[in-house]
Coordinates of C-alpha atoms in Angstrom, one line a residue:
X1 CA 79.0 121.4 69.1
X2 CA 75.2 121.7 69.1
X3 CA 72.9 119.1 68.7
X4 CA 71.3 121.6 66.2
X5 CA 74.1 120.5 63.5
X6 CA 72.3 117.0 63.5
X7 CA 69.5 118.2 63.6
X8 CA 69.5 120.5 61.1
X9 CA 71.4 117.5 58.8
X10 CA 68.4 114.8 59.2
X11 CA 66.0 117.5 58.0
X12 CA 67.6 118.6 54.7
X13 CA 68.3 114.6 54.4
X14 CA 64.5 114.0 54.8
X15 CA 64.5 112.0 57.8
X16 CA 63.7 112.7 61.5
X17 CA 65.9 111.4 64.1
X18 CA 64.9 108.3 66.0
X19 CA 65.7 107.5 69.9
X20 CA 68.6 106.0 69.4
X21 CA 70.2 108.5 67.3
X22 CA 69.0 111.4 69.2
X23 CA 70.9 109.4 72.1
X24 CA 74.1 109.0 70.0
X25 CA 73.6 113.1 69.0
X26 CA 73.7 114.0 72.8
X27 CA 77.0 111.7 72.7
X28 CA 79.0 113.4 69.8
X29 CA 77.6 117.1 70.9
X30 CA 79.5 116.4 74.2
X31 CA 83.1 116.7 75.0
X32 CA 83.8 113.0 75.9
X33 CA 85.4 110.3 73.4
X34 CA 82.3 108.0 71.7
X35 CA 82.2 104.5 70.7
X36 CA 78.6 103.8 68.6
X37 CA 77.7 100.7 68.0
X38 CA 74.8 98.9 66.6
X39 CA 73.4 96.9 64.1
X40 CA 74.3 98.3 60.2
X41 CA 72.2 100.4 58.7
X42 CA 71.3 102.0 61.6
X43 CA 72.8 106.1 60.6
X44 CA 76.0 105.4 62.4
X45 CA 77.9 106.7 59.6
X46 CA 75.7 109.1 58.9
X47 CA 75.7 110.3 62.4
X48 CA 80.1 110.4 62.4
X49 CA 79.9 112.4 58.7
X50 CA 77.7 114.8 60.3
X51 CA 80.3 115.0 62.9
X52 CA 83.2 115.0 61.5
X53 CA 82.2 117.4 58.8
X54 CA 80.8 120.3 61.3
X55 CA 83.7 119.8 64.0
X56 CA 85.0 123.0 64.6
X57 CA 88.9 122.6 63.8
X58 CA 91.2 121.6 60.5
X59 CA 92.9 119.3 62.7
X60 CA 90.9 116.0 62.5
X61 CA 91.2 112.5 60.8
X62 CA 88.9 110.2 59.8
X63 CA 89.7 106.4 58.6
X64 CA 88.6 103.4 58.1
X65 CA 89.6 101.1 61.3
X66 CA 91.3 98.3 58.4
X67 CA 93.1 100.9 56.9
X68 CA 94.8 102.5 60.3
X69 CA 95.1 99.6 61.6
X70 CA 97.5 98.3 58.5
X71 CA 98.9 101.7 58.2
X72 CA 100.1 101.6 61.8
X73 CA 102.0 98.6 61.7
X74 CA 103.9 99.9 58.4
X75 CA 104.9 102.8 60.6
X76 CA 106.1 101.0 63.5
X77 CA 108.3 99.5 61.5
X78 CA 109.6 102.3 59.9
X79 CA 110.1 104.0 63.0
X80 CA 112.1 100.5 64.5
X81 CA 108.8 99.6 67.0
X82 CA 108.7 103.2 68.6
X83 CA 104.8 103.2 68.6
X84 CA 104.6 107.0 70.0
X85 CA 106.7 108.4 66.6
X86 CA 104.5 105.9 64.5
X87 CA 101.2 107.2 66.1
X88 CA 103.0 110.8 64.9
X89 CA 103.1 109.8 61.5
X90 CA 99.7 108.6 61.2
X91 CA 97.7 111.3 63.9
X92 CA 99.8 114.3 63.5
X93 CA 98.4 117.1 65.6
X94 CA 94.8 115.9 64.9
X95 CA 92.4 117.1 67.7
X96 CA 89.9 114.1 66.6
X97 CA 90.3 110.9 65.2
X98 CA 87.4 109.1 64.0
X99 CA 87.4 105.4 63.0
X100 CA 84.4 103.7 60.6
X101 CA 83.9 100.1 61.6
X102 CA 85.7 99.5 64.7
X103 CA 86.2 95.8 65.5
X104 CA 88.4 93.1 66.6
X105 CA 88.6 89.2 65.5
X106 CA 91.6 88.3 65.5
X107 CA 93.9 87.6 68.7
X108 CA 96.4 89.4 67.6
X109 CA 95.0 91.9 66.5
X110 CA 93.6 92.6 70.3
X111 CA 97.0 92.2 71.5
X112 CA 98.2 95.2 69.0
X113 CA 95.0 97.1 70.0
X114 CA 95.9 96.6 73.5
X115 CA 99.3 98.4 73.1
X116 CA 98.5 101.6 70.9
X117 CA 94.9 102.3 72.0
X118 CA 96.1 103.5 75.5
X119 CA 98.8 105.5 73.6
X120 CA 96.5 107.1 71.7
X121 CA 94.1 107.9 74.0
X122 CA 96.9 109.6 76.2
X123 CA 97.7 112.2 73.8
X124 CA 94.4 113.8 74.6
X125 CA 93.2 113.2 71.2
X126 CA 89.5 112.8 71.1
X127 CA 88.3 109.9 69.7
X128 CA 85.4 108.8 67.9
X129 CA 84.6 105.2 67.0
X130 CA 81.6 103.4 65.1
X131 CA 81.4 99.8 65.4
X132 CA 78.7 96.6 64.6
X133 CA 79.9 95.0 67.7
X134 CA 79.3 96.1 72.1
X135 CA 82.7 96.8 73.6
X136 CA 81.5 93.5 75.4
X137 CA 81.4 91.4 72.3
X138 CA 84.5 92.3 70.4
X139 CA 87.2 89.4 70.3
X140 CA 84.2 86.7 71.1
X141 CA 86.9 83.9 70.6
X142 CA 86.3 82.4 74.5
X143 CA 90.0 80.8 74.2
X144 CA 91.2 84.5 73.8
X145 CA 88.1 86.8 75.0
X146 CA 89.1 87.4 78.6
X147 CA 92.8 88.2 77.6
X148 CA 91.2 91.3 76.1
X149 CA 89.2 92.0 78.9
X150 CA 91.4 95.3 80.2
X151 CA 90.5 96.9 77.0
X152 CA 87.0 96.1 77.0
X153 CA 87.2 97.9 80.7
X154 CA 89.8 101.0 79.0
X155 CA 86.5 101.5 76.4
X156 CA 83.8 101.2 78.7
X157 CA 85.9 103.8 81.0
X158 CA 87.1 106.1 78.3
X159 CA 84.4 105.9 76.4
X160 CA 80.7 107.1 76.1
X161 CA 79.6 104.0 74.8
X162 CA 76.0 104.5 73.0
X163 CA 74.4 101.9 71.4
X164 CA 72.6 103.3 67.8
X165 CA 70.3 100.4 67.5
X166 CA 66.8 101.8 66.4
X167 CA 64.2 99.2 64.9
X168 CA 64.8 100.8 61.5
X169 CA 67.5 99.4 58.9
X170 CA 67.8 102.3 56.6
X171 CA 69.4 100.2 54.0
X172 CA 67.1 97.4 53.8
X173 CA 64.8 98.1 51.2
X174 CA 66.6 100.5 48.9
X175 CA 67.9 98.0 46.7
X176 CA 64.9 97.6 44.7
X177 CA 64.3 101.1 44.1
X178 CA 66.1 104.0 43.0
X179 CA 65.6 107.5 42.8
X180 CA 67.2 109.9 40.0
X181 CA 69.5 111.5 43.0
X182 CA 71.4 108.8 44.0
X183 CA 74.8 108.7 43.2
X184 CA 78.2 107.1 44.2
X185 CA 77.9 103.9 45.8
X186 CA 74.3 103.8 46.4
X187 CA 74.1 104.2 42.4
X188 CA 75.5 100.9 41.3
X189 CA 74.2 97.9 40.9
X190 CA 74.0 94.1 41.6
X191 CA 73.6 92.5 37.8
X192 CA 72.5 88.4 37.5
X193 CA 72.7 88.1 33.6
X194 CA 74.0 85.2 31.1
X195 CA 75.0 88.3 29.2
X196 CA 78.9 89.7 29.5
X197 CA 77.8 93.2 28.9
X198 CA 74.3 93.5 30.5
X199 CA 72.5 97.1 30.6
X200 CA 74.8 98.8 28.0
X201 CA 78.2 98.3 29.2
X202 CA 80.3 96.9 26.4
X203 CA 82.9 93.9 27.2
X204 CA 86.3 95.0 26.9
X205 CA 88.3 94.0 23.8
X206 CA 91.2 91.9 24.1
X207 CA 93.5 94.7 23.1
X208 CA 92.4 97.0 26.3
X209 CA 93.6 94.6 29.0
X210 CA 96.3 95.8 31.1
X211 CA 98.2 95.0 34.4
X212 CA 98.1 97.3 37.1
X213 CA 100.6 98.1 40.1
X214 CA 98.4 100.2 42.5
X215 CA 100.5 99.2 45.5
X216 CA 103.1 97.0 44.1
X217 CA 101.2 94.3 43.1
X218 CA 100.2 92.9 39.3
X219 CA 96.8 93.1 38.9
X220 CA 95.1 92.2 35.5
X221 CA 92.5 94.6 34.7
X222 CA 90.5 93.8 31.2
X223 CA 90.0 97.7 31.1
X224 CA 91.1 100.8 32.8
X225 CA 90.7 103.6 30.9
X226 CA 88.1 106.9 31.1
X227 CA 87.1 106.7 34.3
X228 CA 86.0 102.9 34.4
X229 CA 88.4 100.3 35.8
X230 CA 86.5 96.8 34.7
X231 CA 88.1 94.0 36.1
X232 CA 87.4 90.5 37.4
X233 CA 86.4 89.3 40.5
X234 CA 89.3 86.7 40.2
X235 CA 91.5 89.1 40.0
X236 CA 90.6 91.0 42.8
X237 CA 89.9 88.4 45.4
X238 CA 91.7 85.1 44.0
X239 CA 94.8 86.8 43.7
X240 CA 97.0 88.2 46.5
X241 CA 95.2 91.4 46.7
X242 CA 95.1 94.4 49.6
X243 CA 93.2 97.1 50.8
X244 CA 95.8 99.2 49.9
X245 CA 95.5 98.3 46.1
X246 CA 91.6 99.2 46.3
X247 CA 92.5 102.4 47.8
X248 CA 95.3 104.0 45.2
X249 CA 92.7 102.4 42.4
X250 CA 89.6 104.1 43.4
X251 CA 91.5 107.3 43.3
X252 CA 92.1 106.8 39.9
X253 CA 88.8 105.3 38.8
X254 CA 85.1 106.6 39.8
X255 CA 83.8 103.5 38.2
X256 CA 83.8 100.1 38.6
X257 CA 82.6 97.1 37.0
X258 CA 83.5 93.8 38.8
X259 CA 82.6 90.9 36.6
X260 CA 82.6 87.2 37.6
X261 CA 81.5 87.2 40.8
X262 CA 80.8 83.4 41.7
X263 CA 78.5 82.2 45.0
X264 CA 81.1 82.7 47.6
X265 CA 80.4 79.3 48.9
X266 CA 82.4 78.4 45.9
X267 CA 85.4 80.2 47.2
X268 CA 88.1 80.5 50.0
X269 CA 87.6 82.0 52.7
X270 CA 90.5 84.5 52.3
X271 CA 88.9 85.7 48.2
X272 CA 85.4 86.0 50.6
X273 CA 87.7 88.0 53.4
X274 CA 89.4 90.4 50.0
X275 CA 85.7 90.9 49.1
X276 CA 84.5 92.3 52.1
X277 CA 87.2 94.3 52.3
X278 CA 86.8 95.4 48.6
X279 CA 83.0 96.2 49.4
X280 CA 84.1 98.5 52.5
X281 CA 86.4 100.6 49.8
X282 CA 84.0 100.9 47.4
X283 CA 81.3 102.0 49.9
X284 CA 83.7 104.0 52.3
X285 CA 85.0 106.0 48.6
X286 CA 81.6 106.5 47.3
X287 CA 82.7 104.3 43.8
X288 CA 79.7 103.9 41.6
X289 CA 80.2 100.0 41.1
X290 CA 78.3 97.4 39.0
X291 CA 78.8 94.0 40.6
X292 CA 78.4 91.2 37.3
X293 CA 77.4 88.2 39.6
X294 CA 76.1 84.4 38.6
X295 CA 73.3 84.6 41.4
X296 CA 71.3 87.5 42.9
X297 CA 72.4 89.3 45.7
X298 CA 69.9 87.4 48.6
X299 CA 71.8 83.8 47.6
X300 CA 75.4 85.3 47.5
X301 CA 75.6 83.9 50.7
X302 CA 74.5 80.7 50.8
X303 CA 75.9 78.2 52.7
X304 CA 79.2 80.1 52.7
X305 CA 81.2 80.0 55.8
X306 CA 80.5 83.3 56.9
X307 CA 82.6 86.2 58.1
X308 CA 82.1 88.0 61.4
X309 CA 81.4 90.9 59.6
X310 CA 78.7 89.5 56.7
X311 CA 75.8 91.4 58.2
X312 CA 77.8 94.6 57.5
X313 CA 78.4 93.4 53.9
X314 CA 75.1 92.6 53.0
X315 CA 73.8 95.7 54.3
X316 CA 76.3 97.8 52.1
X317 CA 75.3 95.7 49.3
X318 CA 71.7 95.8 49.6
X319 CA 72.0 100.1 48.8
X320 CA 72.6 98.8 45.2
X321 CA 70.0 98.1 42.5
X322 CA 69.0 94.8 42.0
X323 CA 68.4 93.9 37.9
X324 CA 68.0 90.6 36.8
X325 CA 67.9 89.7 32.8

């Protein structure tokens, strides 16, 4: 692939490349498997879009790490723990894979990483991977960190690792403003208002509530009809809620309106966990969303007990615009 495609991209985007990127360009237009990382808001999804989009074969897959990562273990269990035939269900005959937010937390989640990443990486499949975190500061848990230290080494060697870490947020800022061609996510917005309808979006009637089953589970939606699921950030986050059920619903509805959304200091860590998750959906789908929160976005956070992966959050969250009435 030519570092033209890039390019060629940033300029009918309106941006030039900076350093970094260029670096991370000369990484993708190669033939070697990339892991980007760097601080959000930094292009790195841009720069994988561009990719992915002008890679010269049908055969490719991109996904969202969480969403692989859940979808693998459902297929090794279908498959009675044979990884390979899993990894056939879920990668096909793909020439490229491509995962969005790359990152590991959780202990066992390394050890599971451990086990399929060399698979993967075997079947020649090239890999692409974007990530907040260094290979060298994933699973920072020091009880567990030098347990993952082979895959650490397995990145570093398999991997051009390339750091997208300009001075420039591109998100940072844009939440203010808004120009008359945004659209999807970047087109919703963070609402603080006494009001239940602010900004001409009329409360649901009583009569349009209805339970939804978008992966099994109930979930009470006050309205889901024409295009607009409106629904309650109880609902979504107190209750016993997955990715998945984001997924299958923002298939069926290209507009959101999440009311009730509390300081998340005032919640549980696993409704500010199902949050974070819901915010990468919405984002990753390009859902025009209007968050309905008690306090403006810059205090959502207060105080909370904060996720590994808040940075990444706020970022996504400060694309939307900001009214308060």
């Amino acid at each position: 692939m030519s570092v033209s495609v890039f390019a060629d991209a940033a300029e009918r985007a309106g941006f030039p490349l900076d350093d970094a990127q260029v670096g991370a360009v000369d990484a993708l237009a190669s033939d070697s498997n990339v892991y980007l990382w760097g601080p959000p808001g930094r292009g790195k999804s841009w720069l994988l879009a561009t990719y992915f989009d002008a890679a010269p074969t049908h055969r490719k897959l991109r996904v969202h790490f969480h969403e692989f990562f859940r979808d693998l273990h459902l297929a090794i269990r279908r498959h009675g723990n044979d990884l390979p035939a899993a990894l056939d269900d879920l990668v096909g005959d793909a020439d490229v894979v491509c995962f969005d937010e790359f990152h590991v937390h959780d202990p066992a989640d390394g050890i599971f990483i451990a086990r399929w990443l060399p698979v993967l990486l075997d079947r020649g499949v090239r890999v692409i991977v974007t990530s907040n975190y260094a290979p060298h500061a994933l699973l920072p848990n020091p009880l567990f960190h030098d347990d993952f230290l082979p895959t650490i080494d397995l990145i570093a060697d398999a991997f051009a690792v390339t750091a997208v870490d300009g001075p420039v947020d591109y998100r940072s800022g844009r939440g203010h403003t808004k120009s008359s061609d945004e659209a999807g996510f970047a087109a919703g917005r963070w609402v603080v208002s006494a009001s239940a309808a602010p900004h001409a979006l009329r409360t649901p009637a009583a009569e349009e509530e209805r339970t939804l089953t978008p992966a099994g589970r109930p979930i009470r939606a006050r309205r889901a009809a024409g295009g607009e699921l409106w629904i309650d950030f109880a609902a979504l986050c107190e209750e016993a809620t997955a990715p998945s059920d984001y997924r299958v619903l923002a298939q069926d509805f290209p507009h959101w309106v999440i009311a009730g959304i509390p300081p998340l200091n005032t919640v549980g860590r696993e409704p500010m966990q199902r949050f974070a998750n819901l915010v990468d959906v919405l984002h990753d789908r390009d859902i025009v969303t209007d968050f309905l929160a008690s306090v403006p976005l810059d205090m959502l956070y207060d105080d909370a007990r904060l996720l590994a992966d808040t940075d990444r959050i706020r970022s996504r969250l400060g694309l939307l615009r900001r009214v308060v009435l």
